[in-house]
XYZ file of C-alpha atoms in Angstrom:
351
model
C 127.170 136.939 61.909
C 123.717 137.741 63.315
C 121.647 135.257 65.885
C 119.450 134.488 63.302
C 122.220 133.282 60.676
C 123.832 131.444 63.449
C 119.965 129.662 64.482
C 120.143 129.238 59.928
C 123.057 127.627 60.108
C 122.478 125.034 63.234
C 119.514 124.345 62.222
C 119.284 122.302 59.123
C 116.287 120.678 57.484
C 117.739 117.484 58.930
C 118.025 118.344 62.434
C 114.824 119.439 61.813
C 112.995 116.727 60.332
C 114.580 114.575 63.254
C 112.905 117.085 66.005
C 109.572 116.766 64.023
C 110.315 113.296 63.709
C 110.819 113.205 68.340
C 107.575 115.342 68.427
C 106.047 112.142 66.248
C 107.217 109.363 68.678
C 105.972 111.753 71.822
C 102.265 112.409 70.651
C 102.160 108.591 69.639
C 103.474 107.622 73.308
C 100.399 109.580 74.865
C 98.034 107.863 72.310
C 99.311 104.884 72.533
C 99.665 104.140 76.108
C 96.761 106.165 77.086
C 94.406 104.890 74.339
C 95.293 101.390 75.491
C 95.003 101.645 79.456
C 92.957 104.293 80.464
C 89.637 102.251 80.362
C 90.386 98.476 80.997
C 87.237 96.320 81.026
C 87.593 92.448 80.363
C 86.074 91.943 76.898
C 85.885 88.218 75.618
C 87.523 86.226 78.146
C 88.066 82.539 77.460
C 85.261 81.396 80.214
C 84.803 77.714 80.981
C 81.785 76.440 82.425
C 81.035 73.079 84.253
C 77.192 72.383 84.625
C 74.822 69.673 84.941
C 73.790 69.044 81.554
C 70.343 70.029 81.406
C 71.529 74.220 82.452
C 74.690 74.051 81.010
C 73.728 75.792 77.731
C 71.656 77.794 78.965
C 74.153 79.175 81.416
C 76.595 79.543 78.484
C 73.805 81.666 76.117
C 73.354 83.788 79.644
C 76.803 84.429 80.447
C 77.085 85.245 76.398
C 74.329 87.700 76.508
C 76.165 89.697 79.221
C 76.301 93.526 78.756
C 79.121 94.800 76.982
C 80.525 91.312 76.017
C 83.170 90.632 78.832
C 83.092 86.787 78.481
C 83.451 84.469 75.830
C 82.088 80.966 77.415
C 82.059 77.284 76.873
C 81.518 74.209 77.990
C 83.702 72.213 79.894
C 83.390 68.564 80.973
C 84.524 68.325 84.653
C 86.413 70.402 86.933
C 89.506 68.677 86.733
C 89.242 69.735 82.376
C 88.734 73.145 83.644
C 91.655 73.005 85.712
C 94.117 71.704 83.070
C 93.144 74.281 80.811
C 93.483 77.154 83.046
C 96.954 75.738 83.178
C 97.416 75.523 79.311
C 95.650 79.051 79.078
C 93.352 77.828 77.333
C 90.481 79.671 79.077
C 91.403 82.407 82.061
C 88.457 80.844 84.361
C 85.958 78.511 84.421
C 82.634 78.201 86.636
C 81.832 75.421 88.440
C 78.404 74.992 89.628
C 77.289 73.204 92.074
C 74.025 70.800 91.364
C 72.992 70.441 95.401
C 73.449 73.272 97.024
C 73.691 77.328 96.159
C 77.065 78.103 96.222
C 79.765 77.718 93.078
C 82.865 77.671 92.467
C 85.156 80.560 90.578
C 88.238 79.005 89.252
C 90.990 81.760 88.134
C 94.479 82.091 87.808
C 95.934 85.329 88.923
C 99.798 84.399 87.996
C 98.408 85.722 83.713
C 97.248 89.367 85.842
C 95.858 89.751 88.962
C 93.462 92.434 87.518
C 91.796 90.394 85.163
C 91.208 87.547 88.130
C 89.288 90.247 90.168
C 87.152 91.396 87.355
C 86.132 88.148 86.965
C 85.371 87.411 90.354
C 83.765 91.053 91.030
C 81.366 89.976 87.761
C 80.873 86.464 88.685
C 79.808 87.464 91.985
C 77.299 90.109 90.515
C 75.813 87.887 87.931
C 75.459 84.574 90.727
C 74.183 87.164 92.963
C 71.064 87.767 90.634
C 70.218 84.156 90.656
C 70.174 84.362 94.000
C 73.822 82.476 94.578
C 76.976 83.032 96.032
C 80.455 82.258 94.349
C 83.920 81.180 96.137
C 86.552 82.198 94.229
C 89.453 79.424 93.949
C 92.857 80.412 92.460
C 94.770 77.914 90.017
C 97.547 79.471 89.491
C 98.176 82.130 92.037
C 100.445 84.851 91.424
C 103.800 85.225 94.113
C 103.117 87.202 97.242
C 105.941 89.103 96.514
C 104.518 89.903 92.743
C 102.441 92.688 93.183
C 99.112 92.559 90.776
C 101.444 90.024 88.649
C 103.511 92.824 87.007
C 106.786 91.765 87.769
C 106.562 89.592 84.685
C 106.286 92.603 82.889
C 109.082 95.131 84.249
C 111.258 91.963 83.425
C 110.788 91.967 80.005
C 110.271 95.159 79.672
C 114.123 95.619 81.262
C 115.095 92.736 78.791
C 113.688 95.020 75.798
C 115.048 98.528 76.378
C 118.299 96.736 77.010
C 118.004 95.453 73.763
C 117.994 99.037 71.686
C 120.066 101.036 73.912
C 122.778 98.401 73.288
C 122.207 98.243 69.647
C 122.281 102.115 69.743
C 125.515 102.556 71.329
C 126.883 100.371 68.471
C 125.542 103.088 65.987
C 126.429 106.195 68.282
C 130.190 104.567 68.662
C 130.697 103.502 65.087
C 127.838 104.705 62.598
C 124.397 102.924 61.761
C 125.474 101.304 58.820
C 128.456 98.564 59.246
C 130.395 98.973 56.056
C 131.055 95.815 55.511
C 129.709 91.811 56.400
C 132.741 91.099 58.937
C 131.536 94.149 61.214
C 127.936 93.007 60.550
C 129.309 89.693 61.801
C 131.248 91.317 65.046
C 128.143 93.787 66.039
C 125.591 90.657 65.935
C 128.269 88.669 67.855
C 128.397 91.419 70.480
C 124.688 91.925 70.354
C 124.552 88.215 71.378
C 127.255 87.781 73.945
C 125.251 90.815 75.739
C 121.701 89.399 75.071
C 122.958 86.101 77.425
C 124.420 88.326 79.816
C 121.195 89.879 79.867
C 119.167 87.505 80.173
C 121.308 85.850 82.844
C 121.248 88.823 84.857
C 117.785 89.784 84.718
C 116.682 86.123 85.867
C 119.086 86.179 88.880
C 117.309 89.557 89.931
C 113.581 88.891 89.549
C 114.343 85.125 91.106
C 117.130 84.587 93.566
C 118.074 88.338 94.440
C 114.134 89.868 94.960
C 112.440 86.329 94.772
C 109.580 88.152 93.302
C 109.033 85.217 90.259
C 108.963 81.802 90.564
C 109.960 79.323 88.029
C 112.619 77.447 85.998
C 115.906 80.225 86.688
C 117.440 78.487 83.114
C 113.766 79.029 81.952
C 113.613 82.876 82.413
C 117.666 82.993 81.467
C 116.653 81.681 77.680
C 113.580 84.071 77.452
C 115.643 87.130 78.208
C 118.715 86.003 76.059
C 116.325 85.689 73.324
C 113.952 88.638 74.077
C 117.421 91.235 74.306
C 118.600 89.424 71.168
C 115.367 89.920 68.676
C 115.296 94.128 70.318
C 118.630 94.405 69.654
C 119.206 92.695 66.066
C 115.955 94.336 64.742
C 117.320 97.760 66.172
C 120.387 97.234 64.136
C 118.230 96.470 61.445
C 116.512 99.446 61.203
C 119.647 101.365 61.929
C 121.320 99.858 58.973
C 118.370 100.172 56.967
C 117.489 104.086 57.872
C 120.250 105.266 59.590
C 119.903 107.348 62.878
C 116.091 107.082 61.798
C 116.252 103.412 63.005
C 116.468 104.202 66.761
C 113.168 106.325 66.651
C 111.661 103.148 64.390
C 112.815 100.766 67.500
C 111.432 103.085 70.086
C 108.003 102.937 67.970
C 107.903 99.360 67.515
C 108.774 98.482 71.141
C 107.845 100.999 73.508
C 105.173 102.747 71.619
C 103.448 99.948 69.889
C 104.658 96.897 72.323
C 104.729 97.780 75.880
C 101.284 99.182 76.161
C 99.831 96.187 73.976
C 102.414 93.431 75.972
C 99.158 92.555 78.461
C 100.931 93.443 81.531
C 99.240 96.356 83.590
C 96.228 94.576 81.978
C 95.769 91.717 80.533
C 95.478 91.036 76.686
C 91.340 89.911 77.310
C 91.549 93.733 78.757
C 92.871 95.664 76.461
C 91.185 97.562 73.072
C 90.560 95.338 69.966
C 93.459 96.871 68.246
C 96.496 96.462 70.781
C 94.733 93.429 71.984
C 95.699 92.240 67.895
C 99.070 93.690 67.599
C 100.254 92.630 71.507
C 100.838 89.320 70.974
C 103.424 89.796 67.708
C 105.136 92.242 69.363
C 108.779 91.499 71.404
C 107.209 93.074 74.727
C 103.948 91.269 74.480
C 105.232 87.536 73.724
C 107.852 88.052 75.943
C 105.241 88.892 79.077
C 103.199 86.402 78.062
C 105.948 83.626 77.754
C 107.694 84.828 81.424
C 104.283 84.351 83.527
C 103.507 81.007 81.456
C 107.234 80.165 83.203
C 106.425 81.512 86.377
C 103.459 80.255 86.866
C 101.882 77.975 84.651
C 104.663 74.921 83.967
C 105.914 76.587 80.858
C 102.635 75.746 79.098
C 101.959 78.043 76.212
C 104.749 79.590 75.010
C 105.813 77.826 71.609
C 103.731 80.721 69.829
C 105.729 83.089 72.012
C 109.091 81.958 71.240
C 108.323 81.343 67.603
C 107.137 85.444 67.897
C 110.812 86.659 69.397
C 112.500 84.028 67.192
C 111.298 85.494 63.881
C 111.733 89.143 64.996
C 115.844 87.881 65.848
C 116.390 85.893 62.661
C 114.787 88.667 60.375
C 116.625 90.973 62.211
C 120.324 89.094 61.862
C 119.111 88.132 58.284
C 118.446 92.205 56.573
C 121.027 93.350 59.217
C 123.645 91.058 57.236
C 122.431 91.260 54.115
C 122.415 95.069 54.023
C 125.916 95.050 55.078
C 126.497 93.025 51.681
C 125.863 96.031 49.651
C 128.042 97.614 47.853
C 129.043 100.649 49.612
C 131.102 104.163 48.431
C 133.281 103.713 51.096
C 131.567 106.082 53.703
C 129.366 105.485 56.638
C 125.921 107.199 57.235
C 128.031 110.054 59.131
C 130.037 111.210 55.522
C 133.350 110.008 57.041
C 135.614 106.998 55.816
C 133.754 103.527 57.026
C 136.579 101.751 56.570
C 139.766 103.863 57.740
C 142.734 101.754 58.816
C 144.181 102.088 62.334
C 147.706 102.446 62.893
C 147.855 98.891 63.268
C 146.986 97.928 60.565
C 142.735 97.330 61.541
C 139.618 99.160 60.815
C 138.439 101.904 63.418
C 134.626 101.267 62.804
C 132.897 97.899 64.367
């Protein structure tokens, strides 16, 4: 047999569809995470403003008209309203100006991204500086000395996620994509939770007690990860039972091509390009990010919609991953071998 039959006969159209398929997933990476971070500029941020009434709208239409759009502003009563919805995230900063003298305050909150609180101060400064003022910047909610630029948050969940489909793809690799039946549906989403609290366990005890680099409720952070590894992993099975090997690759674009550029952590969401600005905040890495620095940092404030996000992902994902395995099979797993071969004592040899 020649080199070239041999090359014929290794390569088949599906091996090759799946390398086209890789060559896919690796252009979209590049677009992706380039397309979403290589020019941050805030864009609409949620902008309080406290004024005496007679320049407060006028102030607002000003810091409206700004170049480029980076703030979207309102009125706030007081200070002290300004303050408590920093810490809902409500707004990201507010401006308090002072009706005696020439200098204002610059209320931020650099635990949601430290990047975002020096773009505003670096633009509150210019535009004050115009009107011939000066700002002092005051931070709400600052971010841990030992977070650098607030992206701890971030690697956390990002851990949290990738553990997620490299545990549901070891199930597949070990014992075929497809369970072939609803009691190994049963024992793959039991495993996938058992690790999902280990996970999430583990990863809190790092970022808080071992590196100290987060603050916050430990039990707090423990939950978030349990359920952030849990929604990964049960969609990844999903998909895998669904599509087969394809599923992995469908994870991989969901999660770390789609999600972790869009999650708001190198830059925050009011930084990002309209479109993974949109899709960030329904994706596992982005409500996840968002949920751990409202934890951290602002009281746990804010993160119903995030939790509702990671909880839909893990009960759709449970739901088609189970009902798929209700289907009546041939007998055979995605592989072409026996799914449900008995072991000599007496089991089945596929989870």
């Amino acid at each position: 047999m020649t080199f070239v039959d041999e090359v014929k006969n290794a390569v088949t159209p599906r091996a090759a569809l799946l390398v086209i398929g890789v060559l896919g997933l690796q252009l979209l990476f590049i677009a992706s995470y380039v397309g979403a971070l290589h020019k941050p500029k805030p864009t609409d941020v949620a902008f309080g403003v406290v004024a005496p009434q007679q320049m407060s709208q006028q102030l607002v239409a000003q810091l409206d008209g700004l170049p480029g759009g980076p703030l979207d502003p309102r009125t706030v009563s007081s200070e002290a309203e300004a303050r408590e919805q920093i810490t809902n995230r409500e707004i990201d900063g507010a401006l308090i100006v002072s009706p005696q003298g020439r200098t204002d305050t610059l209320l931020v909150a650099s635990g949601g991204g430290t990047v975002l609180s020096s773009a505003l101060e670096r633009l509150l400064t210019q535009v004050e500086g115009e009107q011939g003022r000066t700002v002092r910047t005051v931070d709400v909610a600052p971010a841990s000395a030992d977070d650098f630029d607030g992206l701890s948050s971030f690697y956390l969940v990002v851990g949290w996620c990738v553990g997620g489909y490299l545990c549901a793809s070891i199930l597949a690799i070990s014992a075929g994509t497809k369970p072939a039946n609803r009691q190994r549906a049963v024992i793959r989403t039991s495993v996938m939770a058992l690790y999902a609290i280990a996970g999430g366990i583990g990863g809190a005890a790092i970022i808080g007690p071992v590196l100290g680099a987060l603050p916050g409720s430990f039990w707090g952070l423990a939950g978030l990860g349990a359920l952030a590894v849990f929604s990964v992993g049960m969609t990844t099975l999903a998909l895998e039972a669904l599509t087969g090997i394809v599923g992995i690759g469908l994870a991989v674009l969901i999660i770390v091509v789609a999600g972790n550029p869009s999650a708001g952590g190198a830059f925050p969401l009011p930084m990002l390009p309209d479109f993974w600005r949109a899709i960030g905040p329904a994706l596992p890495p982005g409500a996840g990010t968002w949920a751990a620095r409202s934890i951290a940092y602002f009281r746990g404030n804010a993160v119903t919609g995030p939790l509702l996000v990671l909880s839909a992902w893990a009960v759709a994902g449970t739901a088609l991953t189970l009902l798929l395995s209700m289907r009546r099979r041939d007998g055979r797993d995605d592989k072409g071998v026996e799914a449900a071969a008995p072991s000599p004592s007496g089991g089945s040899t596929a989870a």
